PDB file of C-alpha atoms and ligand atoms in Angstrom:
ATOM      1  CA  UNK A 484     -85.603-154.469 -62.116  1.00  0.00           C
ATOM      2  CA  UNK A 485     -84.666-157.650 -63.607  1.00  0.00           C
ATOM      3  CA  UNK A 486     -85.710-161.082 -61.827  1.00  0.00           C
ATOM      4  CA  UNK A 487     -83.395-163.924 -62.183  1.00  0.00           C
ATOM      5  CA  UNK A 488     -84.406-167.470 -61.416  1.00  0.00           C
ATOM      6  CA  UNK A 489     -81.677-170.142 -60.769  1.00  0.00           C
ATOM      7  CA  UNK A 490     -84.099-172.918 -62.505  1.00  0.00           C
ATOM      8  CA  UNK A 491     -81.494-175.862 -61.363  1.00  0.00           C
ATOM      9  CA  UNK A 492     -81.381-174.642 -57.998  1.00  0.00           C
ATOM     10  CA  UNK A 493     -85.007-173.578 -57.824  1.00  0.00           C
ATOM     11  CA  UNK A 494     -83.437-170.241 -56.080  1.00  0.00           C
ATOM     12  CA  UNK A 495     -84.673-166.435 -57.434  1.00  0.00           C
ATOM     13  CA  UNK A 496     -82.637-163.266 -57.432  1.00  0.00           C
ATOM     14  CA  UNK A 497     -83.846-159.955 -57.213  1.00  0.00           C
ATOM     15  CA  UNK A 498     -81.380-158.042 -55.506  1.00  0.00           C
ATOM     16  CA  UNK A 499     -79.310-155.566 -58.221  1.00  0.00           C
ATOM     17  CA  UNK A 500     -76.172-156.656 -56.699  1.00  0.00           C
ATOM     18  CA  UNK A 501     -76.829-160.672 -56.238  1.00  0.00           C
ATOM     19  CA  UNK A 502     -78.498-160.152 -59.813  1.00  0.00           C
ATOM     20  CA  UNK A 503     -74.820-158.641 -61.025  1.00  0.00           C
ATOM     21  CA  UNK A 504     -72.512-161.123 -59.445  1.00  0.00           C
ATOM     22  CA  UNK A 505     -74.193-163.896 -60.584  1.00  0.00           C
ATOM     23  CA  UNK A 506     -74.807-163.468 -64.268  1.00  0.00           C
ATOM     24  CA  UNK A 507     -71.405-161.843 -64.359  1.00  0.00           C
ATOM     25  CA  UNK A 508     -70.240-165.219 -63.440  1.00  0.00           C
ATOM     26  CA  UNK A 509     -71.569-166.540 -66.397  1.00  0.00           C
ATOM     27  CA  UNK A 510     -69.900-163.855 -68.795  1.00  0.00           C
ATOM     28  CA  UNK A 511     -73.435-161.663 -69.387  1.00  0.00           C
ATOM     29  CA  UNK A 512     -73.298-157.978 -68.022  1.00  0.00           C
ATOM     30  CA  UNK A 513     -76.561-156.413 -66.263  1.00  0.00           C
ATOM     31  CA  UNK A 514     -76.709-152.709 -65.729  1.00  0.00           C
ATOM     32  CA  UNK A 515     -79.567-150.412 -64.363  1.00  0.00           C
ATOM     33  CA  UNK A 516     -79.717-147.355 -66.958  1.00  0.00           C
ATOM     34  CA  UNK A 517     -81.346-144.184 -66.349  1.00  0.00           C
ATOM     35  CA  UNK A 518     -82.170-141.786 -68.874  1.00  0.00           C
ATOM     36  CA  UNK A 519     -80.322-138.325 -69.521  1.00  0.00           C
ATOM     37  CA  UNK A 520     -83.634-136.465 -68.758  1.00  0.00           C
ATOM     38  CA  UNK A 521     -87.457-137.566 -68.693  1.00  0.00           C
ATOM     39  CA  UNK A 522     -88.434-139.334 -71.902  1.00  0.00           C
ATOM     40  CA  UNK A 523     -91.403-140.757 -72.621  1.00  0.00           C
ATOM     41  CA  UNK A 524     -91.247-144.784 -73.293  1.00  0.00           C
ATOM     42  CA  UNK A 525     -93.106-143.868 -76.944  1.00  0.00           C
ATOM     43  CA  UNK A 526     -91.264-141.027 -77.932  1.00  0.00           C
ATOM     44  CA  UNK A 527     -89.248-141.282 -81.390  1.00  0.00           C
ATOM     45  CA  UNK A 528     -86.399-143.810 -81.536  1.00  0.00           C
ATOM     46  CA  UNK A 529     -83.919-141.025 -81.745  1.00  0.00           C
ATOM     47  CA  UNK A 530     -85.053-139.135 -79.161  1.00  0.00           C
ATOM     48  CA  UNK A 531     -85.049-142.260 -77.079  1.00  0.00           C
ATOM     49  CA  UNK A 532     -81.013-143.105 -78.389  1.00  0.00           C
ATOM     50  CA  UNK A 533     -80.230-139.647 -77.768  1.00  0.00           C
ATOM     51  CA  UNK A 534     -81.256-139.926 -74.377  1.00  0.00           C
ATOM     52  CA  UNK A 535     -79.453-142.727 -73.773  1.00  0.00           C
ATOM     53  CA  UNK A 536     -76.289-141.288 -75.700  1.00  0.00           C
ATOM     54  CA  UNK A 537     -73.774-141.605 -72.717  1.00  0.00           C
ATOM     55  CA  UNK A 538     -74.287-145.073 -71.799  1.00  0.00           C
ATOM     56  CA  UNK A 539     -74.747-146.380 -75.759  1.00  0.00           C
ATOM     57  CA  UNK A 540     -71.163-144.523 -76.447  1.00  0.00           C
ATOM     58  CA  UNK A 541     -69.715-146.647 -73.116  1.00  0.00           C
ATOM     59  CA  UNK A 542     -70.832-149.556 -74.146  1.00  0.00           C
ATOM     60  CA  UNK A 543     -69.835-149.212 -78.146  1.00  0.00           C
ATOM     61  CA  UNK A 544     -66.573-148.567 -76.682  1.00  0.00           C
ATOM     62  CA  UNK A 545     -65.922-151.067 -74.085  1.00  0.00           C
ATOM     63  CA  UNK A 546     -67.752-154.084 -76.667  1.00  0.00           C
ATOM     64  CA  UNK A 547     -67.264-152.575 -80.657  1.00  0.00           C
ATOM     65  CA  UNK A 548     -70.581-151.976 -81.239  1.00  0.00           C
ATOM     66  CA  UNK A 549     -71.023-149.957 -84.073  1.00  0.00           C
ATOM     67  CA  UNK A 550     -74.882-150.049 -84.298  1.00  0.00           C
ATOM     68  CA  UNK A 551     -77.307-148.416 -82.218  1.00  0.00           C
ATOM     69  CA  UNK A 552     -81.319-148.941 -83.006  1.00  0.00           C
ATOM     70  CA  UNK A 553     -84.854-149.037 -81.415  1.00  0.00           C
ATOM     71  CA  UNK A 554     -86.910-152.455 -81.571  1.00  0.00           C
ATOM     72  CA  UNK A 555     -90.661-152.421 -81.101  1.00  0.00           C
ATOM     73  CA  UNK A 556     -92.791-155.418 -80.596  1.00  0.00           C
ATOM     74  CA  UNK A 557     -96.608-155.335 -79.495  1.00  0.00           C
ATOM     75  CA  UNK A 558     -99.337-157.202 -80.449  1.00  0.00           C
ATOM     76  CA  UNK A 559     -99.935-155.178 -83.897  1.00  0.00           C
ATOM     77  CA  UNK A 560     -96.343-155.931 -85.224  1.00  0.00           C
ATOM     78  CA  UNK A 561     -97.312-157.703 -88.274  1.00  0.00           C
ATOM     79  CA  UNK A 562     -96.006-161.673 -87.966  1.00  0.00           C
ATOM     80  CA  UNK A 563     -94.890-161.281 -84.577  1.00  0.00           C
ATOM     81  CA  UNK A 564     -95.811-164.966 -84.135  1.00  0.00           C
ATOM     82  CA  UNK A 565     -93.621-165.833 -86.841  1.00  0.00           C
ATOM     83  CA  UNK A 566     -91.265-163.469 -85.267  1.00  0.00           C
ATOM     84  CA  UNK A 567     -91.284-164.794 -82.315  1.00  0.00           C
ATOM     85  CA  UNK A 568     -90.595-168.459 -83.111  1.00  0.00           C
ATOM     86  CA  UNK A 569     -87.382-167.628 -84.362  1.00  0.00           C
ATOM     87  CA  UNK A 570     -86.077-166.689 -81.116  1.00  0.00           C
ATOM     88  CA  UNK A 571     -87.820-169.204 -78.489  1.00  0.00           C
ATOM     89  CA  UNK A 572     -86.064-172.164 -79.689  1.00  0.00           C
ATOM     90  CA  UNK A 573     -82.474-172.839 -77.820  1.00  0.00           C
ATOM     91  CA  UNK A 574     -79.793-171.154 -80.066  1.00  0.00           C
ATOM     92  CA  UNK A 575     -76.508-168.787 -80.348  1.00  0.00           C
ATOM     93  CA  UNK A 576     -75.264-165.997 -82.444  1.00  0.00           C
ATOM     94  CA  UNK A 577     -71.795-164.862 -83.599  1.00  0.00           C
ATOM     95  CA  UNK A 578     -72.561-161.766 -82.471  1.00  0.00           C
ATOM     96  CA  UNK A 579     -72.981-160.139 -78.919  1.00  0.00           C
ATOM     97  CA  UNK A 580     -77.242-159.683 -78.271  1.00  0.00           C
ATOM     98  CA  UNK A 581     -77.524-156.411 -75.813  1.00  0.00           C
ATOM     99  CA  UNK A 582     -80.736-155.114 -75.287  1.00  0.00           C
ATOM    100  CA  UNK A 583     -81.850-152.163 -72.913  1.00  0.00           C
ATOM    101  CA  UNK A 584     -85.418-152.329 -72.337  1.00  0.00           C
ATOM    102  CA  UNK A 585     -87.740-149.343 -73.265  1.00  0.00           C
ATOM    103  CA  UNK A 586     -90.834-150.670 -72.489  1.00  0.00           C
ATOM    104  CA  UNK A 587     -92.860-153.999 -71.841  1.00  0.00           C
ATOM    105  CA  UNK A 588     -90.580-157.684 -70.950  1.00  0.00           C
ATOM    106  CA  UNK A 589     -88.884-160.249 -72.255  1.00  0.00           C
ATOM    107  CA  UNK A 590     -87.786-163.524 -70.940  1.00  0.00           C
ATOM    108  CA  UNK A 591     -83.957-164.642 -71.629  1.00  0.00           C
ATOM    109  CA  UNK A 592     -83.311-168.126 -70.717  1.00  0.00           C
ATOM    110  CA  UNK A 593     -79.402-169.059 -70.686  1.00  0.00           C
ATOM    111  CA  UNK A 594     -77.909-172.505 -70.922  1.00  0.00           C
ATOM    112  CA  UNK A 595     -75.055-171.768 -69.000  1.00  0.00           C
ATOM    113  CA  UNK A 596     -71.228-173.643 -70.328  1.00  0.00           C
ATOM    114  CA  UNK A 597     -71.502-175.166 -66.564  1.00  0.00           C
ATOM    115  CA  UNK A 598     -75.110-176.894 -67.504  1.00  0.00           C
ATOM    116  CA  UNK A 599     -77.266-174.580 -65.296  1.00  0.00           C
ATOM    117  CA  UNK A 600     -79.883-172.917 -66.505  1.00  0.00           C
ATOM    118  CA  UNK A 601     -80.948-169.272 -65.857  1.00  0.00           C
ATOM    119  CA  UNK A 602     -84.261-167.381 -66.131  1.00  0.00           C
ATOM    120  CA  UNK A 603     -83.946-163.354 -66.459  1.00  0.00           C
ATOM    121  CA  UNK A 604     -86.684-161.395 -66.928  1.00  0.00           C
ATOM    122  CA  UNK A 605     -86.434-158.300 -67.899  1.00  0.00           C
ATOM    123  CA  UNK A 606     -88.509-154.872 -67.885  1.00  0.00           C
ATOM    124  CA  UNK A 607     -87.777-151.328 -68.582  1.00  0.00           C
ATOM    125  CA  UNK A 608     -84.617-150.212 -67.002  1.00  0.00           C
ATOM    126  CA  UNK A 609     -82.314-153.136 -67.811  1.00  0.00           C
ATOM    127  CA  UNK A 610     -79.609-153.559 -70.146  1.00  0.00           C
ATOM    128  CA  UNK A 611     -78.607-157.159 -70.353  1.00  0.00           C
ATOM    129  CA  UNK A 612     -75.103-158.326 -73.094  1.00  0.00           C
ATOM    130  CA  UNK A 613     -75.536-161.585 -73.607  1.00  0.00           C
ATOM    131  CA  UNK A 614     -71.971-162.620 -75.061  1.00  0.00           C
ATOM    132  CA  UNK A 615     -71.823-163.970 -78.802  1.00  0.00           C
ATOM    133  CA  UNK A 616     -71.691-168.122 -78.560  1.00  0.00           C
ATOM    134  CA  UNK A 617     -73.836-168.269 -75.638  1.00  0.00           C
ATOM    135  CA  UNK A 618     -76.817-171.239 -75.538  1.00  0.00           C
ATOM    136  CA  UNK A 619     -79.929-168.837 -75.159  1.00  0.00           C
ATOM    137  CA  UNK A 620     -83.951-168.366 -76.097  1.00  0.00           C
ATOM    138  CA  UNK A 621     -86.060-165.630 -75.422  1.00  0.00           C
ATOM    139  CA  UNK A 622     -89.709-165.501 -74.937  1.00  0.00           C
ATOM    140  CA  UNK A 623     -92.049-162.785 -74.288  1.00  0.00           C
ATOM    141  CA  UNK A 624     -94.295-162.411 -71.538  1.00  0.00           C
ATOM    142  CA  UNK A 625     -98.420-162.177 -71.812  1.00  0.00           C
ATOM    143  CA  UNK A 626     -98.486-158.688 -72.580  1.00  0.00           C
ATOM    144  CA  UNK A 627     -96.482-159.331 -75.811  1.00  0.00           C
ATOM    145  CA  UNK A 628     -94.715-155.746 -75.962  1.00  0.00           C
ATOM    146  CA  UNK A 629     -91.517-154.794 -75.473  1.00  0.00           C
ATOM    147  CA  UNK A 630     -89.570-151.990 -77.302  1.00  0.00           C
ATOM    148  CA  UNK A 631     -85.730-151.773 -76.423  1.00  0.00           C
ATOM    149  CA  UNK A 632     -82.237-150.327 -77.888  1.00  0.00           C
ATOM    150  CA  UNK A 633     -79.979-153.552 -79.647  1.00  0.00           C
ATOM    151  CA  UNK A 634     -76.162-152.564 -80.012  1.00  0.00           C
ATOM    152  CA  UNK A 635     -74.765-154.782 -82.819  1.00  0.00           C
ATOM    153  CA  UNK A 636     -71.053-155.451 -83.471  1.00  0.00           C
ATOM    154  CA  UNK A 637     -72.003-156.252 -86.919  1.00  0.00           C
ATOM    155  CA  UNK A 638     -75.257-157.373 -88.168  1.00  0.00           C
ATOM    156  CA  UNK A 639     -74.976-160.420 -90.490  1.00  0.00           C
ATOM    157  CA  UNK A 640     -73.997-162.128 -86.797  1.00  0.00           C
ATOM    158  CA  UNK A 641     -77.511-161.835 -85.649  1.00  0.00           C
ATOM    159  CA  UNK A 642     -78.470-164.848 -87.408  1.00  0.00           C
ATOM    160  CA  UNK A 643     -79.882-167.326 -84.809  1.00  0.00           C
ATOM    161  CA  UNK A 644     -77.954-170.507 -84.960  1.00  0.00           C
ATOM    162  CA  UNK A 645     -79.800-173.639 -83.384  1.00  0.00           C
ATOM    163  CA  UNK A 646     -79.212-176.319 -81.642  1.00  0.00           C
ATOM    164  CA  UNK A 647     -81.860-178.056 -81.906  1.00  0.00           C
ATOM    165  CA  UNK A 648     -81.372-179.525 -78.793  1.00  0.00           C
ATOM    166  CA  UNK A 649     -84.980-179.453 -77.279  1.00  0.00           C
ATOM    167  CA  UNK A 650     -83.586-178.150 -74.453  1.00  0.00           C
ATOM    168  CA  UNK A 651     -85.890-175.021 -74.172  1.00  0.00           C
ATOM    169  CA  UNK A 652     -88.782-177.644 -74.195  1.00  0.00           C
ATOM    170  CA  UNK A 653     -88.128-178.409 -70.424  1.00  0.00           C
ATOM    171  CA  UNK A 654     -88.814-174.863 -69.274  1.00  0.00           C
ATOM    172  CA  UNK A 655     -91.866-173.264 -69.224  1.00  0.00           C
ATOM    173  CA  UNK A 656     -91.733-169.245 -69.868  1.00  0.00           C
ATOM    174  CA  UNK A 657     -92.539-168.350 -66.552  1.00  0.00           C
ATOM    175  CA  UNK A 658     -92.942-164.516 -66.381  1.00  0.00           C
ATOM    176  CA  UNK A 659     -93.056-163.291 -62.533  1.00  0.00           C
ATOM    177  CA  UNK A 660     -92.974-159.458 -61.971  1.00  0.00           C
ATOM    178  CA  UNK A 661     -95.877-159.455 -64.778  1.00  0.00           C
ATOM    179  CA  UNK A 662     -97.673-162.480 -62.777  1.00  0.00           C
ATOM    180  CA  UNK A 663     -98.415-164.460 -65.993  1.00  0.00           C
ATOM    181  CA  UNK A 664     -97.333-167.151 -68.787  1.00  0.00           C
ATOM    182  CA  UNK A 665     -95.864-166.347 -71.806  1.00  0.00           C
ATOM    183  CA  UNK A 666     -98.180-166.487 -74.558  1.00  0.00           C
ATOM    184  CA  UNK A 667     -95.134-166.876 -77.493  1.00  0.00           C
ATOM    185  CA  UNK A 668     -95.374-170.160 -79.452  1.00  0.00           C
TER     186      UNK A 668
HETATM  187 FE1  FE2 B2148     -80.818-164.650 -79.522  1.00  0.00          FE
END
């Protein structure tokens, strides 16, 4: 279950329903997904898609993805530092980022169009859209692993595009269900 921190407000939502009301208020969809039958959170990236079949085929529908694939981060992906520090920095894309978390978790922070800014962490279980032009970065948390499915309208939109704001440099990555700091640079 995702945990969502109001960081302007200093308030924390953890409730599936207050979770859903209030980041559908700022455009991003949250869903709980579980699998089609038992499947193990290191089994083969298409037996983990195929698994998840019904819900990628909703989704493709309801957003024009036409890309389904399986990310995997842990602390033996080769550059993952380097990795890393393309995402942590405020940005957008032209292009929807959905992610449904495998394994491990990941911290989105959203600079919301009203000014606010929102924490969600994620974990295994949640499928978060953030919608193409939104102000985002995303950390990971200490145990630097997370493996999820990415749905992609088209590719070349995946591009990060800063801000360069500095922004991001007011939050610390604050990772709660894990009960530690982000270690990403
Ligand atoms: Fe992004």
């Amino acid at each position: 279950m995702a945990v969502v921190t109001i960081l302007n407000e200093d308030k924390k939502l953890t409730d599936v329903k207050e979770i859903t009301a209030n980041l559908a208020s700022h455009g991003i969809d949250y869903e709980r997904w579980t699998p089609s039958h038992p499947i193990a959170d290191d089994a083969p990236p298409s037996a983990i898609l195929a698994a998840y079949s019904r819900e990628i085929e909703d989704l493709k529908t309801r957003g024009g993805y036409v890309t389904a694939d399986v990310i995997d981060v842990s602390p033996a992906t080769p550059g993952i530092d380097a990795m890393l520090a393309k995402f942590n920095r405020e940005h957008w894309h032209d292009e929807d980022e959905v992610r449904f978390i495998i394994a491990g978790h990941g911290l989105f922070h959203i600079h919301t169009t009203t000014g606010a800014a929102l924490a969600i962490e994620v974990e295994a279980g949640d499928l978060i859209r953030v919608p193409r032009g939104t102000l985002h970065w995303f950390n990971l948390c200490t145990d630097r692993r997370i493996r999820a499915i990415r749905l992609f309208q088209d590719t070349a939109g995946w591009t990060p595009q800063y801000t360069e704001s500095g922004v991001d440099e007011n939050f610390l990555p604050v990772c709660f269900s894990a009960a530690h700091l982000s270690m990403a640079s």
